[in-house]
PDB file of C-alpha atoms in Angstrom:
ATOM      1  CA  GLY A   1      95.245  82.412 110.847  1.00 82.00           C
ATOM      2  CA  ASP A   2      92.111  84.481 110.762  1.00 87.00           C
ATOM      3  CA  SER A   3      88.585  83.245 110.513  1.00 91.00           C
ATOM      4  CA  VAL A   4      85.194  83.857 110.839  1.00 94.00           C
ATOM      5  CA  THR A   5      82.068  81.756 111.847  1.00 95.00           C
ATOM      6  CA  GLN A   6      78.459  82.210 111.275  1.00 94.00           C
ATOM      7  CA  MET A   7      75.335  80.482 111.707  1.00 87.00           C
ATOM      8  CA  GLU A   8      74.658  78.636 108.563  1.00 82.00           C
ATOM      9  CA  GLY A   9      70.837  78.145 108.431  1.00 83.00           C
ATOM     10  CA  PRO A  10      68.796  77.965 106.050  1.00 93.00           C
ATOM     11  CA  VAL A  11      67.283  80.625 108.506  1.00 95.00           C
ATOM     12  CA  THR A  12      63.572  80.775 107.985  1.00 96.00           C
ATOM     13  CA  LEU A  13      61.304  83.733 109.158  1.00 96.00           C
ATOM     14  CA  SER A  14      58.139  85.424 108.354  1.00 97.00           C
ATOM     15  CA  GLU A  15      57.653  88.843 107.061  1.00 97.00           C
ATOM     16  CA  GLU A  16      58.072  91.585 109.735  1.00 96.00           C
ATOM     17  CA  ALA A  17      59.789  89.211 112.142  1.00 97.00           C
ATOM     18  CA  PHE A  18      62.907  90.410 113.832  1.00 97.00           C
ATOM     19  CA  LEU A  19      66.101  88.980 112.502  1.00 97.00           C
ATOM     20  CA  THR A  20      69.706  88.506 113.941  1.00 97.00           C
ATOM     21  CA  ILE A  21      72.500  86.481 112.175  1.00 97.00           C
ATOM     22  CA  ASN A  22      75.496  85.792 114.497  1.00 97.00           C
ATOM     23  CA  CYS A  23      78.622  85.967 113.139  1.00 97.00           C
ATOM     24  CA  THR A  24      81.883  85.666 115.484  1.00 97.00           C
ATOM     25  CA  TYR A  25      85.537  85.771 114.100  1.00 96.00           C
ATOM     26  CA  THR A  26      89.368  84.976 115.184  1.00 94.00           C
ATOM     27  CA  ALA A  27      92.025  87.698 113.923  1.00 90.00           C
ATOM     28  CA  THR A  28      95.156  89.305 115.161  1.00 83.00           C
ATOM     29  CA  GLY A  29      95.604  92.981 115.166  1.00 80.00           C
ATOM     30  CA  TYR A  30      92.678  95.184 114.387  1.00 83.00           C
ATOM     31  CA  PRO A  31      90.421  94.079 111.584  1.00 89.00           C
ATOM     32  CA  SER A  32      87.846  95.696 109.482  1.00 90.00           C
ATOM     33  CA  LEU A  33      84.385  93.653 109.602  1.00 93.00           C
ATOM     34  CA  PHE A  34      81.919  93.349 106.609  1.00 95.00           C
ATOM     35  CA  TRP A  35      78.524  92.010 105.542  1.00 97.00           C
ATOM     36  CA  TYR A  36      77.891  91.002 102.276  1.00 96.00           C
ATOM     37  CA  VAL A  37      74.593  89.995 100.637  1.00 97.00           C
ATOM     38  CA  GLN A  38      74.098  87.768  97.609  1.00 95.00           C
ATOM     39  CA  TYR A  39      70.963  87.783  96.099  1.00 94.00           C
ATOM     40  CA  PRO A  40      69.891  84.403  93.724  1.00 90.00           C
ATOM     41  CA  GLY A  41      72.280  84.399  90.690  1.00 87.00           C
ATOM     42  CA  GLU A  42      74.187  87.393  91.765  1.00 90.00           C
ATOM     43  CA  GLY A  43      77.373  88.239  93.082  1.00 91.00           C
ATOM     44  CA  LEU A  44      78.176  89.807  96.272  1.00 94.00           C
ATOM     45  CA  GLN A  45      77.113  93.108  97.145  1.00 95.00           C
ATOM     46  CA  LEU A  46      78.607  95.103 100.354  1.00 95.00           C
ATOM     47  CA  LEU A  47      76.091  95.541 102.842  1.00 97.00           C
ATOM     48  CA  LEU A  48      77.798  97.324 105.608  1.00 96.00           C
ATOM     49  CA  LYS A  49      80.925  97.655 107.229  1.00 93.00           C
ATOM     50  CA  ALA A  50      82.583  98.649 110.653  1.00 93.00           C
ATOM     51  CA  THR A  51      86.181  99.376 111.118  1.00 89.00           C
ATOM     52  CA  LYS A  52      87.000  99.701 114.757  1.00 88.00           C
ATOM     53  CA  ALA A  53      85.472  98.730 118.196  1.00 90.00           C
ATOM     54  CA  ASP A  54      82.120  99.997 118.819  1.00 93.00           C
ATOM     55  CA  ASP A  55      81.643 101.262 115.422  1.00 93.00           C
ATOM     56  CA  LYS A  56      78.078 100.407 114.071  1.00 96.00           C
ATOM     57  CA  GLY A  57      77.555  99.779 110.565  1.00 95.00           C
ATOM     58  CA  SER A  58      74.279 100.262 108.995  1.00 96.00           C
ATOM     59  CA  ASN A  59      72.295 100.097 105.324  1.00 96.00           C
ATOM     60  CA  LYS A  60      68.865  99.233 104.029  1.00 95.00           C
ATOM     61  CA  GLY A  61      67.705  98.641 107.895  1.00 96.00           C
ATOM     62  CA  PHE A  62      70.192  96.299 108.652  1.00 98.00           C
ATOM     63  CA  GLU A  63      72.578  96.873 111.583  1.00 98.00           C
ATOM     64  CA  ALA A  64      75.721  95.412 113.074  1.00 98.00           C
ATOM     65  CA  THR A  65      78.202  96.725 115.945  1.00 97.00           C
ATOM     66  CA  TYR A  66      81.592  95.899 115.873  1.00 96.00           C
ATOM     67  CA  ARG A  67      82.107  94.241 119.831  1.00 95.00           C
ATOM     68  CA  LYS A  68      85.998  93.568 120.172  1.00 92.00           C
ATOM     69  CA  GLU A  69      85.351  92.153 124.111  1.00 93.00           C
ATOM     70  CA  THR A  70      83.206  89.205 122.381  1.00 95.00           C
ATOM     71  CA  THR A  71      84.668  89.532 118.903  1.00 95.00           C
ATOM     72  CA  SER A  72      81.373  89.532 117.440  1.00 97.00           C
ATOM     73  CA  PHE A  73      79.706  91.451 114.609  1.00 97.00           C
ATOM     74  CA  HIS A  74      76.190  90.145 114.528  1.00 98.00           C
ATOM     75  CA  LEU A  75      73.734  91.335 111.973  1.00 98.00           C
ATOM     76  CA  GLU A  76      70.421  92.822 112.599  1.00 98.00           C
ATOM     77  CA  LYS A  77      67.233  93.926 111.281  1.00 98.00           C
ATOM     78  CA  GLY A  78      63.792  94.965 112.904  1.00 96.00           C
ATOM     79  CA  SER A  79      61.341  94.063 110.363  1.00 95.00           C
ATOM     80  CA  VAL A  80      62.367  91.704 107.338  1.00 97.00           C
ATOM     81  CA  GLN A  81      60.688  91.719 103.897  1.00 97.00           C
ATOM     82  CA  VAL A  82      60.385  88.930 101.516  1.00 96.00           C
ATOM     83  CA  SER A  83      63.008  90.846  99.442  1.00 96.00           C
ATOM     84  CA  ASP A  84      65.449  90.484 102.030  1.00 97.00           C
ATOM     85  CA  SER A  85      65.545  86.685 101.273  1.00 97.00           C
ATOM     86  CA  ALA A  86      69.414  85.970 100.275  1.00 96.00           C
ATOM     87  CA  VAL A  87      72.472  84.667 101.491  1.00 95.00           C
ATOM     88  CA  TYR A  88      74.539  86.795 103.862  1.00 97.00           C
ATOM     89  CA  PHE A  89      78.380  86.663 104.662  1.00 96.00           C
ATOM     90  CA  CYS A  90      80.318  87.887 107.290  1.00 96.00           C
ATOM     91  CA  ALA A  91      83.884  88.932 106.588  1.00 93.00           C
ATOM     92  CA  LEU A  92      86.971  90.387 107.704  1.00 91.00           C
ATOM     93  CA  SER A  93      89.970  92.215 106.413  1.00 86.00           C
ATOM     94  CA  PRO A  94      93.351  92.341 108.405  1.00 79.00           C
ATOM     95  CA  GLY A  95      94.702  95.747 109.333  1.00 65.00           C
ATOM     96  CA  ALA A  96      96.599  97.971 106.771  1.00 56.00           C
ATOM     97  CA  GLY A  97      98.853  96.317 104.758  1.00 52.00           C
ATOM     98  CA  GLY A  98      97.197  93.233 103.784  1.00 55.00           C
ATOM     99  CA  ALA A  99      96.028  92.719 100.242  1.00 57.00           C
ATOM    100  CA  ASP A 100      95.949  88.815 100.340  1.00 65.00           C
ATOM    101  CA  GLY A 101      91.976  89.615 100.477  1.00 77.00           C
ATOM    102  CA  LEU A 102      88.927  88.845 102.716  1.00 86.00           C
ATOM    103  CA  THR A 103      88.360  85.828 105.228  1.00 88.00           C
ATOM    104  CA  PHE A 104      84.852  84.957 104.863  1.00 91.00           C
ATOM    105  CA  GLY A 105      82.389  82.953 106.943  1.00 93.00           C
ATOM    106  CA  LYS A 106      80.248  80.207 105.058  1.00 92.00           C
ATOM    107  CA  GLY A 107      77.320  82.270 104.717  1.00 94.00           C
ATOM    108  CA  THR A 108      73.729  82.326 105.992  1.00 95.00           C
ATOM    109  CA  HIS A 109      70.707  81.353 103.753  1.00 95.00           C
ATOM    110  CA  LEU A 110      67.700  83.617 104.848  1.00 96.00           C
ATOM    111  CA  ILE A 111      64.307  82.583 103.795  1.00 97.00           C
ATOM    112  CA  ILE A 112      61.801  85.197 104.324  1.00 97.00           C
ATOM    113  CA  GLN A 113      57.927  83.516 103.927  1.00 96.00           C
ATOM    114  CA  PRO A 114      55.210  86.230 103.436  1.00 94.00           C
TER     115      PRO A 114
ATOM    116  CA  ASN B   1      80.899 103.009  85.525  1.00 71.00           C
ATOM    117  CA  ALA B   2      80.341  99.284  85.091  1.00 80.00           C
ATOM    118  CA  GLY B   3      82.294  98.134  88.275  1.00 93.00           C
ATOM    119  CA  VAL B   4      83.463  94.557  87.980  1.00 96.00           C
ATOM    120  CA  THR B   5      82.564  92.420  84.720  1.00 96.00           C
ATOM    121  CA  GLN B   6      83.199  89.045  83.836  1.00 97.00           C
ATOM    122  CA  THR B   7      82.715  86.592  81.128  1.00 96.00           C
ATOM    123  CA  PRO B   8      81.196  84.424  80.096  1.00 96.00           C
ATOM    124  CA  LYS B   9      78.275  84.232  82.554  1.00 95.00           C
ATOM    125  CA  PHE B  10      77.922  80.538  81.696  1.00 96.00           C
ATOM    126  CA  GLN B  11      79.891  77.836  80.282  1.00 96.00           C
ATOM    127  CA  VAL B  12      79.968  73.895  80.008  1.00 97.00           C
ATOM    128  CA  LEU B  13      82.958  72.154  79.214  1.00 96.00           C
ATOM    129  CA  LYS B  14      84.156  68.333  78.695  1.00 97.00           C
ATOM    130  CA  THR B  15      86.469  66.838  81.051  1.00 97.00           C
ATOM    131  CA  GLY B  16      90.049  67.671  79.599  1.00 97.00           C
ATOM    132  CA  GLN B  17      89.081  71.075  78.038  1.00 97.00           C
ATOM    133  CA  SER B  18      90.701  74.190  78.531  1.00 96.00           C
ATOM    134  CA  MET B  19      88.996  77.680  79.124  1.00 96.00           C
ATOM    135  CA  THR B  20      89.904  81.120  80.141  1.00 97.00           C
ATOM    136  CA  LEU B  21      87.595  83.146  82.418  1.00 98.00           C
ATOM    137  CA  GLN B  22      88.024  86.928  81.756  1.00 97.00           C
ATOM    138  CA  CYS B  23      87.520  89.717  84.424  1.00 97.00           C
ATOM    139  CA  ALA B  24      88.011  93.221  84.326  1.00 97.00           C
ATOM    140  CA  GLN B  25      87.358  96.300  86.694  1.00 96.00           C
ATOM    141  CA  ASP B  26      87.066 100.080  86.046  1.00 95.00           C
ATOM    142  CA  MET B  27      87.675 101.414  89.682  1.00 92.00           C
ATOM    143  CA  ASN B  28      91.537 101.455  89.349  1.00 91.00           C
ATOM    144  CA  HIS B  29      92.105  99.265  92.073  1.00 91.00           C
ATOM    145  CA  ASN B  30      95.327  97.736  92.346  1.00 90.00           C
ATOM    146  CA  SER B  31      94.278  94.190  94.002  1.00 91.00           C
ATOM    147  CA  MET B  32      92.382  91.698  92.048  1.00 94.00           C
ATOM    148  CA  TYR B  33      90.969  88.340  93.197  1.00 95.00           C
ATOM    149  CA  TRP B  34      89.273  84.800  91.996  1.00 96.00           C
ATOM    150  CA  TYR B  35      87.083  82.880  94.125  1.00 95.00           C
ATOM    151  CA  ARG B  36      85.077  79.945  93.566  1.00 96.00           C
ATOM    152  CA  GLN B  37      81.961  78.978  95.556  1.00 94.00           C
ATOM    153  CA  ASP B  38      80.586  75.769  96.177  1.00 91.00           C
ATOM    154  CA  PRO B  39      77.348  74.799  98.500  1.00 83.00           C
ATOM    155  CA  GLY B  40      78.127  74.616 102.022  1.00 78.00           C
ATOM    156  CA  MET B  41      82.069  75.852 101.395  1.00 78.00           C
ATOM    157  CA  GLY B  42      81.389  79.545 101.121  1.00 83.00           C
ATOM    158  CA  LEU B  43      83.906  81.622  99.047  1.00 89.00           C
ATOM    159  CA  ARG B  44      87.314  79.942  98.598  1.00 90.00           C
ATOM    160  CA  LEU B  45      90.231  82.251  97.198  1.00 92.00           C
ATOM    161  CA  ILE B  46      91.818  80.681  94.075  1.00 95.00           C
ATOM    162  CA  TYR B  47      94.605  83.594  93.495  1.00 95.00           C
ATOM    163  CA  TYR B  48      94.846  87.218  93.841  1.00 94.00           C
ATOM    164  CA  SER B  49      97.216  89.967  92.462  1.00 93.00           C
ATOM    165  CA  ALA B  50      98.166  92.563  94.801  1.00 88.00           C
ATOM    166  CA  SER B  51      99.419  94.884  92.178  1.00 87.00           C
ATOM    167  CA  GLU B  52     100.173  94.781  88.315  1.00 88.00           C
ATOM    168  CA  GLY B  53     102.815  92.280  87.597  1.00 88.00           C
ATOM    169  CA  THR B  54     102.282  90.278  90.742  1.00 91.00           C
ATOM    170  CA  THR B  55     100.143  87.133  91.544  1.00 95.00           C
ATOM    171  CA  ASP B  56      99.927  84.642  94.397  1.00 93.00           C
ATOM    172  CA  LYS B  57      98.372  81.443  95.564  1.00 94.00           C
ATOM    173  CA  GLY B  58      95.142  81.218  97.631  1.00 91.00           C
ATOM    174  CA  GLU B  59      93.673  78.513  99.174  1.00 89.00           C
ATOM    175  CA  VAL B  60      92.868  76.497  96.276  1.00 94.00           C
ATOM    176  CA  PRO B  61      94.872  76.998  93.437  1.00 96.00           C
ATOM    177  CA  ASN B  62      95.276  73.588  91.946  1.00 96.00           C
ATOM    178  CA  GLY B  63      94.352  73.157  88.485  1.00 96.00           C
ATOM    179  CA  TYR B  64      94.241  76.740  87.813  1.00 97.00           C
ATOM    180  CA  ASN B  65      96.640  79.503  86.335  1.00 97.00           C
ATOM    181  CA  VAL B  66      96.012  83.310  86.575  1.00 97.00           C
ATOM    182  CA  SER B  67      97.332  86.398  84.418  1.00 96.00           C
ATOM    183  CA  ARG B  68      97.262  89.944  85.603  1.00 95.00           C
ATOM    184  CA  LEU B  69      97.356  91.267  81.741  1.00 88.00           C
ATOM    185  CA  ASN B  70      97.374  94.609  83.071  1.00 94.00           C
ATOM    186  CA  LYS B  71      96.114  96.999  85.744  1.00 94.00           C
ATOM    187  CA  ARG B  72      92.493  96.421  84.705  1.00 96.00           C
ATOM    188  CA  GLU B  73      92.176  92.902  83.864  1.00 97.00           C
ATOM    189  CA  PHE B  74      92.923  89.402  85.627  1.00 97.00           C
ATOM    190  CA  SER B  75      92.082  86.093  83.927  1.00 97.00           C
ATOM    191  CA  LEU B  76      91.585  82.538  85.363  1.00 98.00           C
ATOM    192  CA  ARG B  77      92.604  79.717  83.234  1.00 97.00           C
ATOM    193  CA  LEU B  78      91.658  76.080  83.511  1.00 96.00           C
ATOM    194  CA  GLU B  79      94.111  73.798  81.362  1.00 93.00           C
ATOM    195  CA  SER B  80      92.625  70.642  81.828  1.00 96.00           C
ATOM    196  CA  ALA B  81      89.252  70.895  83.252  1.00 96.00           C
ATOM    197  CA  ALA B  82      87.850  68.323  85.889  1.00 97.00           C
ATOM    198  CA  PRO B  83      84.361  67.793  87.061  1.00 97.00           C
ATOM    199  CA  SER B  84      85.510  69.140  90.547  1.00 96.00           C
ATOM    200  CA  GLN B  85      85.899  72.297  89.209  1.00 97.00           C
ATOM    201  CA  THR B  86      82.381  72.652  88.439  1.00 97.00           C
ATOM    202  CA  SER B  87      81.462  75.792  90.651  1.00 97.00           C
ATOM    203  CA  VAL B  88      80.573  79.396  90.319  1.00 96.00           C
ATOM    204  CA  TYR B  89      83.706  81.515  89.954  1.00 97.00           C
ATOM    205  CA  PHE B  90      83.530  85.227  91.196  1.00 96.00           C
ATOM    206  CA  CYS B  91      86.122  87.691  90.447  1.00 96.00           C
ATOM    207  CA  ALA B  92      86.667  90.753  92.655  1.00 95.00           C
ATOM    208  CA  SER B  93      88.781  93.967  93.141  1.00 94.00           C
ATOM    209  CA  SER B  94      90.008  96.410  95.940  1.00 91.00           C
ATOM    210  CA  GLU B  95      92.437  98.519  97.289  1.00 82.00           C
ATOM    211  CA  ALA B  96      94.540  97.019  99.996  1.00 71.00           C
ATOM    212  CA  PRO B  97      93.578  98.760 103.646  1.00 67.00           C
ATOM    213  CA  GLY B  98      95.661 101.567 104.620  1.00 70.00           C
ATOM    214  CA  ILE B  99      95.650 105.200 105.629  1.00 67.00           C
ATOM    215  CA  ALA B 100      96.856 106.035 101.813  1.00 72.00           C
ATOM    216  CA  SER B 101      94.400 104.372 100.093  1.00 71.00           C
ATOM    217  CA  GLY B 102      91.508 105.431 102.292  1.00 73.00           C
ATOM    218  CA  SER B 103      90.477 101.717 101.713  1.00 74.00           C
ATOM    219  CA  PHE B 104      89.598  99.261 104.668  1.00 75.00           C
ATOM    220  CA  GLY B 105      89.979  96.364 102.143  1.00 78.00           C
ATOM    221  CA  GLU B 106      86.189  96.262 100.812  1.00 87.00           C
ATOM    222  CA  GLN B 107      86.080  93.920  97.869  1.00 91.00           C
ATOM    223  CA  PHE B 108      83.866  94.596  94.823  1.00 93.00           C
ATOM    224  CA  PHE B 109      82.458  91.578  93.208  1.00 95.00           C
ATOM    225  CA  GLY B 110      81.526  90.578  89.405  1.00 96.00           C
ATOM    226  CA  PRO B 111      78.324  88.609  88.694  1.00 94.00           C
ATOM    227  CA  GLY B 112      80.129  85.311  88.411  1.00 95.00           C
ATOM    228  CA  THR B 113      80.534  82.784  85.796  1.00 97.00           C
ATOM    229  CA  ARG B 114      78.744  79.585  86.377  1.00 96.00           C
ATOM    230  CA  LEU B 115      80.948  76.615  85.065  1.00 97.00           C
ATOM    231  CA  THR B 116      79.886  72.989  84.619  1.00 97.00           C
ATOM    232  CA  VAL B 117      82.528  70.464  83.739  1.00 97.00           C
ATOM    233  CA  LEU B 118      80.844  67.222  82.457  1.00 96.00           C
TER     234      LEU B 118
END
């Protein structure tokens, strides 16, 4: 079946550092890929998405590129802020017709120190 | 437009008690989901409903039942709570991916219910 693997952390960085959170996936067909963010005490929010190979999703300074050849969707940000401290989840959705939900990675806890 | 709402926000139960977690969405989505989140385990799907009138088991359905009351509402019931069900529960909704819906399967989440079973 489908699966998503991501670094679990915690990942601790200083403010203004460069961020990469790795995500790789296994899926048949042509999945769509997502990054979600969960701030403390809150639900998950969709951060960005990419729906086909070589697409780049971007939002709030975060970017991720759908790499089919390496089955990866790494999350990057050039300069992190304390307010980016959260748990980040990589997820995939199967192609058309799938209504049984997303497959999530286990989440990466990001801590940004001032 | 409230999105996905969940009640209650917090709940403490004793072993063997029952309760129902409520979820409602106002985005006219066909599909709804219940997840539980535990430390180090990520999110695990309990049950889902692809459309009004249908429900299916997810990865961890034991000890739970669900009801899709109408298109808006999807409830999760614990008949006899156990300490292993201590968790944070999230409800989500989406459209099934496809050209007709314009969706790619992205889900929208509620704020969660933090449940403790003593």
